[in-house]
CSV table of C-alpha atoms in Angstrom, one decimal:
chain,number,residue,atom,x,y,z
E,270,MET,CA,0.6,81.4,-63.0
E,271,SER,CA,-2.2,83.0,-65.0
E,272,GLY,CA,-3.4,79.6,-66.1
E,273,ILE,CA,-3.6,78.1,-62.6
E,274,GLU,CA,-6.9,76.5,-61.5
E,275,PRO,CA,-8.8,78.4,-58.7
E,276,GLY,CA,-8.5,75.2,-56.5
E,277,THR,CA,-4.7,75.3,-56.8
E,278,VAL,CA,-4.6,79.0,-55.9
E,279,LEU,CA,-6.7,78.2,-52.8
E,280,MET,CA,-4.3,75.4,-51.8
E,281,LEU,CA,-1.3,77.8,-52.3
E,282,LEU,CA,-3.1,80.4,-50.2
E,283,VAL,CA,-3.6,77.9,-47.4
E,284,TRP,CA,-0.1,76.6,-47.7
E,285,GLY,CA,1.4,80.1,-47.7
E,286,THR,CA,-0.7,81.0,-44.6
E,287,LEU,CA,0.6,77.9,-42.7
E,288,ALA,CA,4.2,78.8,-43.7
E,289,GLY,CA,3.7,82.4,-42.5
E,290,LEU,CA,2.2,81.2,-39.2
E,291,ASP,CA,5.1,78.8,-38.7
E,292,LEU,CA,7.8,81.5,-38.8
E,293,VAL,CA,7.1,82.7,-35.2
E,294,SER,CA,3.6,81.7,-34.0
E,295,VAL,CA,2.9,78.0,-34.4
E,296,PRO,CA,4.3,75.3,-34.7
E,297,GLN,CA,7.8,76.6,-35.6
E,298,ALA,CA,8.5,73.3,-37.4
E,299,MET,CA,10.5,75.0,-40.2
E,300,LEU,CA,7.6,74.8,-42.7
E,301,CYS,CA,8.5,78.5,-43.3
E,302,ARG,CA,12.0,77.7,-44.6
E,303,PRO,CA,12.2,78.6,-48.3
E,304,LEU,CA,13.4,75.1,-49.2
E,305,VAL,CA,10.3,73.6,-47.7
E,306,ALA,CA,7.7,76.3,-48.6
E,307,ALA,CA,8.8,76.6,-52.2
E,308,THR,CA,9.1,72.8,-52.8
E,309,VAL,CA,5.6,72.2,-51.5
E,310,ALA,CA,4.3,75.1,-53.5
E,311,GLY,CA,6.1,73.7,-56.6
E,312,ALA,CA,4.5,70.3,-55.9
E,313,LEU,CA,1.0,71.9,-55.7
E,314,LEU,CA,1.7,73.6,-59.0
E,315,GLY,CA,2.9,70.3,-60.6
E,316,ASP,CA,6.5,71.4,-60.9
E,317,VAL,CA,8.5,70.2,-57.9
E,318,ASP,CA,11.8,70.9,-59.7
E,319,ALA,CA,11.0,74.6,-60.0
E,320,GLY,CA,10.1,74.8,-56.3
E,321,LEU,CA,13.3,73.0,-55.4
E,322,ARG,CA,15.5,75.4,-57.4
E,323,VAL,CA,13.8,78.5,-56.2
E,324,GLY,CA,13.7,77.2,-52.6
E,325,ALA,CA,17.4,76.3,-52.7
E,326,VAL,CA,18.5,79.8,-53.8
E,327,LEU,CA,16.2,81.5,-51.3
E,328,GLU,CA,17.4,79.2,-48.6
E,329,LEU,CA,20.9,80.4,-49.2
E,330,PHE,CA,19.7,83.9,-48.5
E,331,ALA,CA,17.7,82.8,-45.5
E,332,LEU,CA,20.8,81.1,-43.9
E,333,ASP,CA,22.2,84.6,-43.4
E,334,VAL,CA,19.7,85.4,-40.8
E,335,LEU,CA,19.4,83.9,-37.3
E,336,PRO,CA,15.8,84.3,-36.1
E,337,VAL,CA,16.8,85.2,-32.6
E,338,GLY,CA,14.7,87.1,-30.0
E,339,ALA,CA,13.2,90.5,-31.0
E,340,VAL,CA,15.2,91.1,-34.2
E,341,ARG,CA,13.3,91.8,-37.4
E,342,TYR,CA,13.9,89.1,-39.9
E,343,PRO,CA,12.4,88.5,-43.4
E,344,ASP,CA,9.4,86.3,-43.7
E,345,TYR,CA,10.4,83.9,-46.5
E,346,GLY,CA,7.5,81.5,-46.2
E,347,PRO,CA,4.7,83.2,-48.2
E,348,ALA,CA,7.4,84.9,-50.3
E,349,SER,CA,8.7,81.4,-51.4
E,350,VAL,CA,5.2,80.3,-52.4
E,351,GLY,CA,4.9,83.4,-54.7
E,352,ALA,CA,8.5,82.8,-56.0
E,353,ALA,CA,7.7,79.2,-56.8
E,354,ALA,CA,4.5,80.3,-58.6
E,355,ILE,CA,6.6,82.5,-60.9
E,356,ALA,CA,9.1,79.8,-61.7
E,357,ALA,CA,6.6,76.9,-62.1
E,358,GLY,CA,6.2,75.7,-65.7
E,359,ALA,CA,8.8,78.1,-67.1
E,360,PRO,CA,12.4,77.2,-68.2
E,361,TRP,CA,14.3,77.6,-64.9
E,362,GLU,CA,17.3,79.2,-66.5
E,363,LEU,CA,15.1,82.2,-67.5
E,364,SER,CA,12.8,82.4,-64.5
E,365,LEU,CA,14.9,81.8,-61.4
E,366,GLY,CA,16.4,85.3,-61.2
E,367,VAL,CA,13.1,87.1,-61.5
E,368,ALA,CA,11.5,84.6,-59.0
E,369,VAL,CA,14.3,85.1,-56.4
E,370,GLY,CA,14.2,88.9,-56.8
E,371,ILE,CA,10.5,89.1,-56.2
E,372,GLY,CA,10.8,86.5,-53.4
E,373,ILE,CA,13.4,88.7,-51.6
E,374,LEU,CA,11.2,91.8,-51.9
E,375,LEU,CA,8.2,90.0,-50.6
E,376,ALA,CA,10.2,88.5,-47.7
E,377,THR,CA,11.3,92.0,-46.7
E,378,VAL,CA,7.6,93.2,-46.8
E,379,GLY,CA,6.8,90.2,-44.6
E,380,GLY,CA,9.5,91.3,-42.1
E,381,TRP,CA,7.9,94.7,-41.8
E,382,SER,CA,4.4,93.1,-41.3
E,383,LEU,CA,5.8,91.3,-38.3
E,384,LEU,CA,6.6,94.6,-36.6
E,385,VAL,CA,3.1,95.8,-37.2
E,386,LEU,CA,1.7,92.5,-35.8
E,387,ARG,CA,3.9,92.7,-32.7
E,388,ARG,CA,2.7,96.3,-32.0
E,389,LEU,CA,-0.9,95.3,-32.4
E,390,ASN,CA,-0.3,92.4,-29.9
E,391,ALA,CA,1.2,94.9,-27.5
E,392,ILE,CA,-1.8,97.2,-27.8
E,393,ALA,CA,-4.1,94.3,-27.0
E,394,VAL,CA,-2.0,93.3,-24.0
E,395,GLN,CA,-2.0,96.9,-22.7
E,396,ARG,CA,-5.8,97.0,-22.9
E,397,HIS,CA,-6.1,94.0,-20.7
E,398,THR,CA,-3.5,94.9,-18.1
E,399,ALA,CA,-6.0,95.0,-15.3
E,400,ALA,CA,-7.4,91.6,-16.1
E,401,LEU,CA,-3.9,90.1,-16.4
E,402,ARG,CA,-3.1,91.5,-12.9
E,403,SER,CA,-6.1,89.8,-11.4
E,404,GLY,CA,-5.0,86.4,-12.8
E,405,GLU,CA,-7.8,85.7,-15.2
E,406,SER,CA,-6.7,82.6,-17.2
E,407,ARG,CA,-9.6,83.3,-19.6
E,408,VAL,CA,-8.1,86.6,-20.7
E,409,ILE,CA,-4.6,85.0,-21.3
E,410,ARG,CA,-6.3,82.4,-23.5
E,411,ARG,CA,-8.3,85.0,-25.4
E,412,LEU,CA,-5.3,87.3,-25.9
E,413,HIS,CA,-3.3,84.3,-27.2
E,414,TYR,CA,-5.9,83.1,-29.6
E,415,ALA,CA,-6.5,86.6,-30.9
E,416,ALA,CA,-2.8,87.1,-31.6
E,417,LEU,CA,-2.7,83.7,-33.5
E,418,ALA,CA,-5.7,84.8,-35.6
E,419,ARG,CA,-4.0,88.2,-36.3
E,420,ASP,CA,-0.9,86.3,-37.5
E,421,ALA,CA,-3.0,84.0,-39.7
E,422,LEU,CA,-4.6,87.0,-41.2
E,423,ARG,CA,-1.2,88.6,-41.8
E,424,SER,CA,0.2,85.4,-43.4
E,425,ALA,CA,-2.9,85.0,-45.6
E,426,ALA,CA,-2.6,88.7,-46.8
E,427,LEU,CA,1.1,88.2,-47.5
E,428,THR,CA,0.5,85.1,-49.5
E,429,ALA,CA,-2.3,86.8,-51.5
E,430,LEU,CA,0.2,89.6,-52.2
E,431,ALA,CA,2.8,87.1,-53.2
E,432,LEU,CA,0.5,85.2,-55.5
E,433,GLY,CA,-0.8,88.5,-57.0
E,434,SER,CA,2.8,89.6,-57.6
E,435,ALA,CA,3.5,86.3,-59.2
E,436,GLY,CA,0.6,86.8,-61.5
E,437,VAL,CA,1.8,90.2,-62.5
E,438,ALA,CA,5.3,89.0,-63.0
E,439,VAL,CA,4.3,86.1,-65.2
E,440,ARG,CA,2.0,88.3,-67.2
E,441,TRP,CA,4.1,91.5,-67.6
E,442,LEU,CA,7.7,90.8,-66.8
E,443,HIS,CA,9.4,89.4,-69.9
E,444,PRO,CA,13.1,90.3,-69.9
E,445,THR,CA,15.2,89.3,-72.9
E,446,ARG,CA,16.8,85.9,-72.7
E,447,GLU,CA,20.2,87.4,-72.0
E,448,THR,CA,18.9,89.6,-69.2
E,449,ALA,CA,16.9,86.7,-67.7
E,450,VAL,CA,20.0,84.5,-67.7
E,451,ALA,CA,22.1,87.3,-66.2
E,452,LEU,CA,19.6,87.7,-63.4
E,453,THR,CA,19.6,84.0,-62.6
E,454,ILE,CA,23.4,83.9,-62.4
E,455,ALA,CA,23.4,87.1,-60.2
E,456,ALA,CA,20.8,85.5,-57.9
E,457,ILE,CA,22.9,82.3,-57.5
E,458,GLY,CA,26.1,84.3,-56.8
E,459,ALA,CA,24.3,86.6,-54.3
E,460,GLY,CA,22.7,83.6,-52.6
E,461,ALA,CA,26.1,81.9,-52.1
E,462,ALA,CA,27.6,85.1,-50.8
E,463,SER,CA,24.8,85.6,-48.3
E,464,ALA,CA,25.1,82.0,-46.9
E,465,LEU,CA,28.8,82.2,-46.6
E,466,GLY,CA,28.8,85.8,-45.4
E,467,GLY,CA,26.4,84.9,-42.6
E,468,ALA,CA,28.4,81.8,-41.7
E,469,LEU,CA,31.6,83.8,-41.6
E,470,ARG,CA,30.0,86.3,-39.2
E,471,GLY,CA,28.7,83.6,-36.9
E,472,ALA,CA,31.9,81.6,-37.0
E,473,GLY,CA,34.1,84.1,-35.2
E,474,ALA,CA,37.8,83.3,-35.3
E,475,GLY,CA,37.8,79.8,-33.7
E,476,SER,CA,37.3,76.3,-34.9
E,477,ARG,CA,34.0,77.1,-36.6
E,478,ARG,CA,35.9,79.1,-39.2
E,479,ARG,CA,38.2,76.2,-39.8
E,480,TRP,CA,35.1,73.9,-40.3
E,481,LEU,CA,33.6,76.4,-42.6
E,482,ALA,CA,36.7,76.4,-44.7
E,483,VAL,CA,36.8,72.6,-44.7
E,484,GLY,CA,33.1,72.5,-45.8
E,485,GLY,CA,33.8,75.0,-48.5
E,486,ALA,CA,36.8,73.0,-49.8
E,487,VAL,CA,34.8,69.7,-49.8
E,488,GLY,CA,31.8,71.4,-51.4
E,489,THR,CA,34.0,72.9,-54.2
E,490,ALA,CA,35.6,69.5,-54.8
E,491,VAL,CA,32.2,67.8,-55.0
E,492,GLY,CA,30.9,70.5,-57.3
E,493,VAL,CA,33.8,70.3,-59.6
E,494,THR,CA,33.8,66.5,-59.6
E,495,VAL,CA,30.1,66.1,-60.2
E,496,TRP,CA,29.2,68.9,-62.5
E,497,GLY,CA,32.6,69.7,-64.0
E,498,LEU,CA,32.8,66.2,-65.6
E,499,ARG,CA,29.4,66.5,-67.2
U,298,MET,CA,0.9,67.6,-11.3
U,299,ASN,CA,-1.1,66.8,-14.4
U,300,GLY,CA,-1.3,68.5,-17.8
U,301,ARG,CA,2.3,67.9,-19.0
U,302,MET,CA,1.2,66.8,-22.5
U,303,HIS,CA,-1.2,69.8,-22.8
U,304,ALA,CA,1.5,72.1,-21.7
U,305,LEU,CA,4.0,70.6,-24.2
U,306,LEU,CA,1.4,71.1,-27.0
U,307,ARG,CA,0.8,74.7,-25.9
U,308,LEU,CA,4.5,75.3,-25.9
U,309,LEU,CA,4.4,74.8,-29.7
U,310,SER,CA,2.8,78.2,-29.9
U,311,VAL,CA,4.7,79.9,-27.1
U,312,GLN,CA,5.6,82.8,-29.4
U,313,GLY,CA,2.1,83.0,-30.9
U,314,SER,CA,1.3,86.2,-29.0
U,315,TRP,CA,4.8,87.7,-29.1
U,316,ASN,CA,4.7,91.5,-28.4
U,317,TYR,CA,6.8,94.4,-27.4
U,318,GLU,CA,5.0,94.6,-24.0
U,319,ARG,CA,5.7,91.2,-22.5
U,320,MET,CA,7.4,89.4,-25.3
U,321,GLN,CA,6.6,85.6,-24.8
U,322,GLY,CA,4.8,86.3,-21.5
U,323,ILE,CA,1.3,85.7,-22.7
U,324,GLY,CA,2.4,82.5,-24.5
U,325,MET,CA,4.1,81.3,-21.3
U,326,GLY,CA,0.9,82.0,-19.3
U,327,TYR,CA,-1.1,80.1,-21.9
U,328,ALA,CA,1.2,77.1,-21.7
U,329,ALA,CA,1.3,77.2,-17.9
U,330,GLU,CA,-2.5,77.0,-17.5
U,331,PRO,CA,-2.8,73.1,-17.7
U,332,LEU,CA,0.2,72.7,-15.3
U,333,LEU,CA,-1.4,75.0,-12.7
U,334,ASP,CA,-4.9,73.5,-12.9
U,335,ASP,CA,-4.3,71.2,-9.8
U,336,LEU,CA,-3.3,74.2,-7.8
U,337,ARG,CA,-6.7,75.8,-8.4
U,338,LEU,CA,-8.4,73.3,-6.0
U,339,ALA,CA,-5.6,72.9,-3.6
U,340,ASP,CA,-4.9,76.6,-3.0
U,341,PRO,CA,-7.1,79.1,-5.0
U,342,LEU,CA,-5.3,82.2,-3.8
U,343,ARG,CA,-1.8,80.8,-4.7
U,344,HIS,CA,-3.3,79.7,-8.1
U,345,THR,CA,-4.4,83.2,-8.9
U,346,GLU,CA,-1.0,84.6,-8.0
U,347,ALA,CA,0.7,81.9,-10.0
U,348,VAL,CA,-1.4,82.7,-13.1
U,349,VAL,CA,-0.4,86.4,-12.8
U,350,ARG,CA,3.3,85.5,-12.6
U,351,SER,CA,3.1,83.0,-15.4
U,352,ALA,CA,2.1,85.7,-17.9
U,353,GLU,CA,4.6,88.3,-16.9
U,354,PHE,CA,7.4,89.5,-19.2
U,355,PHE,CA,9.5,86.6,-20.5
U,356,ASN,CA,11.7,85.9,-23.5
U,357,ALA,CA,14.0,82.9,-24.2
U,358,ASN,CA,14.6,80.5,-27.0
U,359,PRO,CA,11.1,78.9,-27.7
U,360,TYR,CA,12.4,75.3,-27.7
U,361,LEU,CA,14.0,75.7,-24.3
U,362,ALA,CA,11.2,77.8,-22.7
U,363,GLY,CA,9.9,74.6,-21.2
U,364,LEU,CA,12.7,74.6,-18.7
U,365,ALA,CA,11.5,77.9,-17.2
U,366,LEU,CA,7.9,76.9,-17.5
U,367,GLY,CA,8.3,73.6,-15.7
U,368,ALA,CA,10.7,75.0,-13.0
U,369,ALA,CA,8.3,77.9,-12.2
U,370,ALA,CA,5.3,75.6,-12.1
U,371,ARG,CA,7.1,73.2,-9.8
U,372,ALA,CA,8.2,76.1,-7.6
U,373,GLU,CA,4.5,77.3,-7.3
U,374,TYR,CA,3.5,73.8,-6.1
U,375,ASP,CA,6.4,73.7,-3.6
U,376,ALA,CA,5.1,77.0,-2.1
U,377,VAL,CA,8.3,78.9,-2.9
U,378,PRO,CA,7.8,82.7,-2.2
U,379,GLY,CA,6.3,84.5,-5.2
U,380,GLU,CA,9.2,86.9,-5.5
U,381,GLN,CA,11.7,84.0,-5.8
U,382,VAL,CA,9.6,82.4,-8.6
U,383,ALA,CA,9.6,85.7,-10.5
U,384,ARG,CA,13.3,86.1,-10.0
U,385,LEU,CA,13.9,82.5,-11.2
U,386,ARG,CA,12.0,83.3,-14.5
U,387,THR,CA,13.9,86.5,-14.9
U,388,ALA,CA,17.3,84.8,-14.2
U,389,LEU,CA,16.5,82.0,-16.7
U,390,ALA,CA,15.4,84.1,-19.6
U,391,GLY,CA,18.9,85.3,-20.7
U,392,PRO,CA,20.8,82.0,-20.4
U,393,LEU,CA,18.0,80.0,-22.0
U,394,GLY,CA,17.9,82.5,-24.9
U,395,ALA,CA,21.7,82.3,-25.5
U,396,LEU,CA,21.9,78.5,-25.0
U,397,GLY,CA,18.9,77.8,-27.2
U,398,ASP,CA,19.8,80.2,-30.0
U,399,GLY,CA,23.3,78.8,-30.1
U,400,LEU,CA,22.0,75.2,-30.2
U,401,PHE,CA,19.1,75.7,-32.7
U,402,TRP,CA,19.5,78.9,-34.7
U,403,ALA,CA,23.3,78.8,-35.0
U,404,GLY,CA,23.6,75.0,-34.8
U,405,ILE,CA,21.0,72.5,-35.7
U,406,LEU,CA,19.0,74.7,-38.1
U,407,PRO,CA,21.9,75.7,-40.4
U,408,ALA,CA,23.5,72.2,-40.0
U,409,THR,CA,20.4,70.3,-41.2
U,410,ALA,CA,19.4,73.0,-43.8
U,411,GLY,CA,22.9,73.0,-45.2
U,412,LEU,CA,23.1,69.2,-45.5
U,413,ALA,CA,19.6,69.2,-47.0
U,414,LEU,CA,20.6,71.8,-49.6
U,415,ALA,CA,23.7,69.8,-50.6
U,416,ALA,CA,21.5,66.6,-50.8
U,417,VAL,CA,18.9,68.3,-53.0
U,418,ALA,CA,21.7,69.4,-55.4
U,419,LEU,CA,23.2,65.9,-55.5
U,420,GLY,CA,19.9,64.4,-56.5
U,421,ALA,CA,18.0,63.5,-53.3
U,422,ARG,CA,15.4,66.2,-54.4
U,423,TRP,CA,12.3,66.3,-52.1
U,424,TRP,CA,13.5,63.4,-50.0
U,425,ALA,CA,16.2,65.8,-48.7
U,426,VAL,CA,13.5,68.3,-47.8
U,427,LEU,CA,11.5,65.6,-46.0
U,428,GLY,CA,14.6,64.4,-44.2
U,429,PHE,CA,15.4,68.0,-43.1
U,430,LEU,CA,11.9,68.4,-41.6
U,431,VAL,CA,12.0,65.0,-39.8
U,432,VAL,CA,15.5,65.4,-38.4
U,433,PHE,CA,15.1,69.0,-37.3
U,434,ASN,CA,11.7,68.4,-35.6
U,435,ALA,CA,12.9,65.2,-33.9
U,436,PHE,CA,15.7,67.3,-32.3
U,437,ARG,CA,13.2,70.0,-31.5
U,438,LEU,CA,10.5,67.8,-29.9
U,439,ILE,CA,12.9,65.7,-27.9
U,440,THR,CA,14.6,68.9,-26.6
U,441,SER,CA,11.2,70.5,-25.8
U,442,TRP,CA,10.0,67.4,-23.9
U,443,TRP,CA,13.3,67.1,-22.1
U,444,ALA,CA,13.2,70.8,-21.2
U,445,LEU,CA,9.7,70.7,-19.7
U,446,ARG,CA,10.3,67.4,-17.8
U,447,THR,CA,13.7,68.7,-16.4
U,448,GLY,CA,12.1,72.0,-15.3
U,449,LEU,CA,9.2,70.2,-13.6
U,450,GLU,CA,11.6,67.8,-11.8
U,451,ALA,CA,14.2,70.3,-10.8
U,452,GLY,CA,12.1,73.3,-9.8
U,453,MET,CA,14.4,76.0,-8.2
U,454,ARG,CA,17.4,73.8,-8.8
U,455,VAL,CA,16.9,74.0,-12.6
U,456,GLY,CA,20.2,75.9,-13.1
U,457,GLY,CA,22.2,73.0,-11.9
U,458,ALA,CA,20.2,70.5,-14.0
U,459,ILE,CA,21.0,72.6,-17.1
U,460,SER,CA,24.7,72.8,-16.3
U,461,ALA,CA,24.8,69.0,-15.8
U,462,SER,CA,23.0,68.2,-19.1
U,463,VAL,CA,24.5,67.8,-22.5
U,464,VAL,CA,22.8,70.9,-23.8
U,465,PRO,CA,25.7,73.4,-23.2
U,466,ARG,CA,28.3,71.0,-24.9
U,467,ALA,CA,25.9,70.2,-27.7
U,468,ALA,CA,25.5,73.9,-28.5
U,469,THR,CA,29.3,74.1,-29.1
U,470,ARG,CA,29.5,70.9,-31.2
U,471,THR,CA,26.5,71.7,-33.4
U,472,GLY,CA,28.1,75.1,-34.3
U,473,ALA,CA,31.0,73.4,-35.9
U,474,THR,CA,28.7,71.0,-37.9
U,475,ALA,CA,26.6,74.0,-39.0
U,476,ALA,CA,29.7,75.8,-40.3
U,477,PHE,CA,30.8,72.7,-42.2
U,478,ALA,CA,27.3,72.2,-43.7
U,479,VAL,CA,26.9,75.8,-44.8
U,480,GLY,CA,30.4,75.8,-46.2
U,481,LEU,CA,29.6,72.6,-48.1
U,482,ALA,CA,26.1,73.7,-49.3
U,483,ALA,CA,27.0,77.0,-50.9
U,484,PRO,CA,29.5,75.7,-53.6
U,485,VAL,CA,27.5,72.5,-54.2
U,486,VAL,CA,24.2,74.3,-54.8
U,487,SER,CA,26.0,76.9,-56.9
U,488,ALA,CA,27.7,74.3,-59.1
U,489,TRP,CA,24.4,72.4,-59.5
U,490,LEU,CA,22.6,75.5,-60.7
U,491,LEU,CA,25.5,77.2,-62.6
U,492,HIS,CA,26.8,74.3,-64.7
U,493,PRO,CA,24.4,74.9,-67.7
U,494,PHE,CA,25.8,78.4,-68.0
U,495,GLY,CA,29.5,77.4,-68.6
U,496,ALA,CA,32.7,79.1,-67.5
U,497,ARG,CA,31.3,82.6,-68.2
U,498,GLY,CA,28.3,82.0,-65.9
U,499,VAL,CA,30.5,80.5,-63.2
U,500,SER,CA,33.0,83.4,-63.3
U,501,SER,CA,30.2,86.0,-63.2
U,502,ALA,CA,28.6,84.3,-60.2
U,503,LEU,CA,32.0,84.1,-58.5
U,504,LEU,CA,32.5,87.8,-59.0
U,505,ILE,CA,29.2,88.6,-57.5
U,506,ALA,CA,29.8,86.2,-54.6
U,507,ALA,CA,33.2,87.7,-53.9
U,508,ALA,CA,31.7,91.2,-53.9
U,509,GLY,CA,29.1,90.1,-51.5
U,510,LEU,CA,31.6,88.6,-49.1
U,511,VAL,CA,33.7,91.7,-49.2
U,512,LEU,CA,30.6,93.8,-48.5
U,513,ALA,CA,29.6,91.4,-45.7
U,514,ARG,CA,33.1,91.7,-44.1
U,515,TRP,CA,33.2,95.4,-44.5
U,516,SER,CA,29.8,96.3,-43.3
U,517,GLY,CA,29.1,93.6,-40.7
U,518,ALA,CA,25.5,92.7,-40.0
U,519,ARG,CA,24.2,96.0,-41.4
U,520,PHE,CA,24.4,94.7,-45.0
U,521,THR,CA,21.8,91.9,-44.8
U,522,ALA,CA,21.3,89.2,-47.4
U,523,PRO,CA,18.0,90.7,-48.8
U,524,ARG,CA,19.8,94.0,-49.3
U,525,PHE,CA,22.7,92.4,-51.1
U,526,GLY,CA,20.4,90.2,-53.2
U,527,LEU,CA,18.4,93.2,-54.3
U,528,LEU,CA,21.5,95.2,-55.0
U,529,ALA,CA,23.1,92.4,-57.1
U,530,LEU,CA,19.9,91.9,-59.1
U,531,GLY,CA,19.4,95.7,-59.5
U,532,ALA,CA,22.9,96.2,-60.6
U,533,THR,CA,22.7,93.3,-63.1
U,534,LEU,CA,19.5,94.7,-64.5
U,535,LEU,CA,21.0,98.2,-64.9
U,536,LEU,CA,24.1,96.8,-66.5
U,537,ARG,CA,21.9,94.9,-69.0
U,538,LEU,CA,19.9,98.0,-69.8
U,539,VAL,CA,23.0,100.1,-70.4
U,540,MET,CA,24.5,97.4,-72.6
U,541,ALA,CA,21.3,97.1,-74.6
């Protein structure tokens, strides 16, 4: 991270901002998913594999949450960009756990920032209640664009925080080899539990639970066959 | 009525001004503007009233919001009494939220993401990521276009149009696919990443995963994934410090 060109940092900042905007505001095209955000960040950093691995584990965590209605959910987009920046160029067995841990922390901060954004949007709407009651299209447009700009600012700040945290982690966080491996294994186990726990909650007691079990059995068989034989 | 394509494009940002006052209301008003433009010349007073109604409180799944948007716009052109248009929007919000969340957030999203994760692990790498984006967004754009068109054609009869469509049945079917895909992805991704660490690594990860599942079962939705992730990593770090 510390040796990254300023141009690359700028591209990461732009990408993280787009990923942050995508979560709720526009275009909700799933650019914010960790698998996408981290992979693209990895590609920008010249290490797609690091992005894919970090993105895959964070995606397991993200599958636990359904982004429905007014609930507060973590913002994994900018966080995944920061996590990929930690893992890029380092041996993944040693960097994955730290990257995922910091990614989760940043995603949680991102979730809180959404609450602040929604309150600020509400204040802006309250200030223009009279104009909205008189049917001024111009005011609706202005409120909408201002809210989008606010979210862009929030996403950019969150990405800057993520990249700054990545810089600090790469510079200062050097756990022993055993600890780094243990963190990586813990992150993978916790990610798998999160995805399956979320799916179990959503499956209820009907046929979905049966399909979850079938998927789990097929996945275990595939895992043992493909990697158990190597 | 013109402006369908503009309205569809504006629907991409329907949650852009989400707030605790009117939720998606401002975003819906923004998306309705091109649809209501023709009314401005035909009936300026009705246009003003329609603009006010279009930005009132509303909340639904963003990908199905076009149904309410189109139906309300059609009703404004059909000179349906204003209170009925407002009631239609209110009546649609809950069902469109439940239907869309079931179809997309609990169905298509975990299904496509789960399959993409498994494909990444099995060697498709970034092609799987690209495939995920293309497939998800194809579903999403087709649904959004269908929703807007159906709403505009059906007007006040939009409830019947939704019931007669494949959307309610699709929501049930995609849920089963999602469960299978997530069930498949978790062990495949874990095996892909854990195999360099040998049996000891796999058993440690299994232990953590089992603890997570017990906690998830015991605490319900309160014990979220980030909390468990941070707890697992913190406990591992503490254990390593103690052992050192």
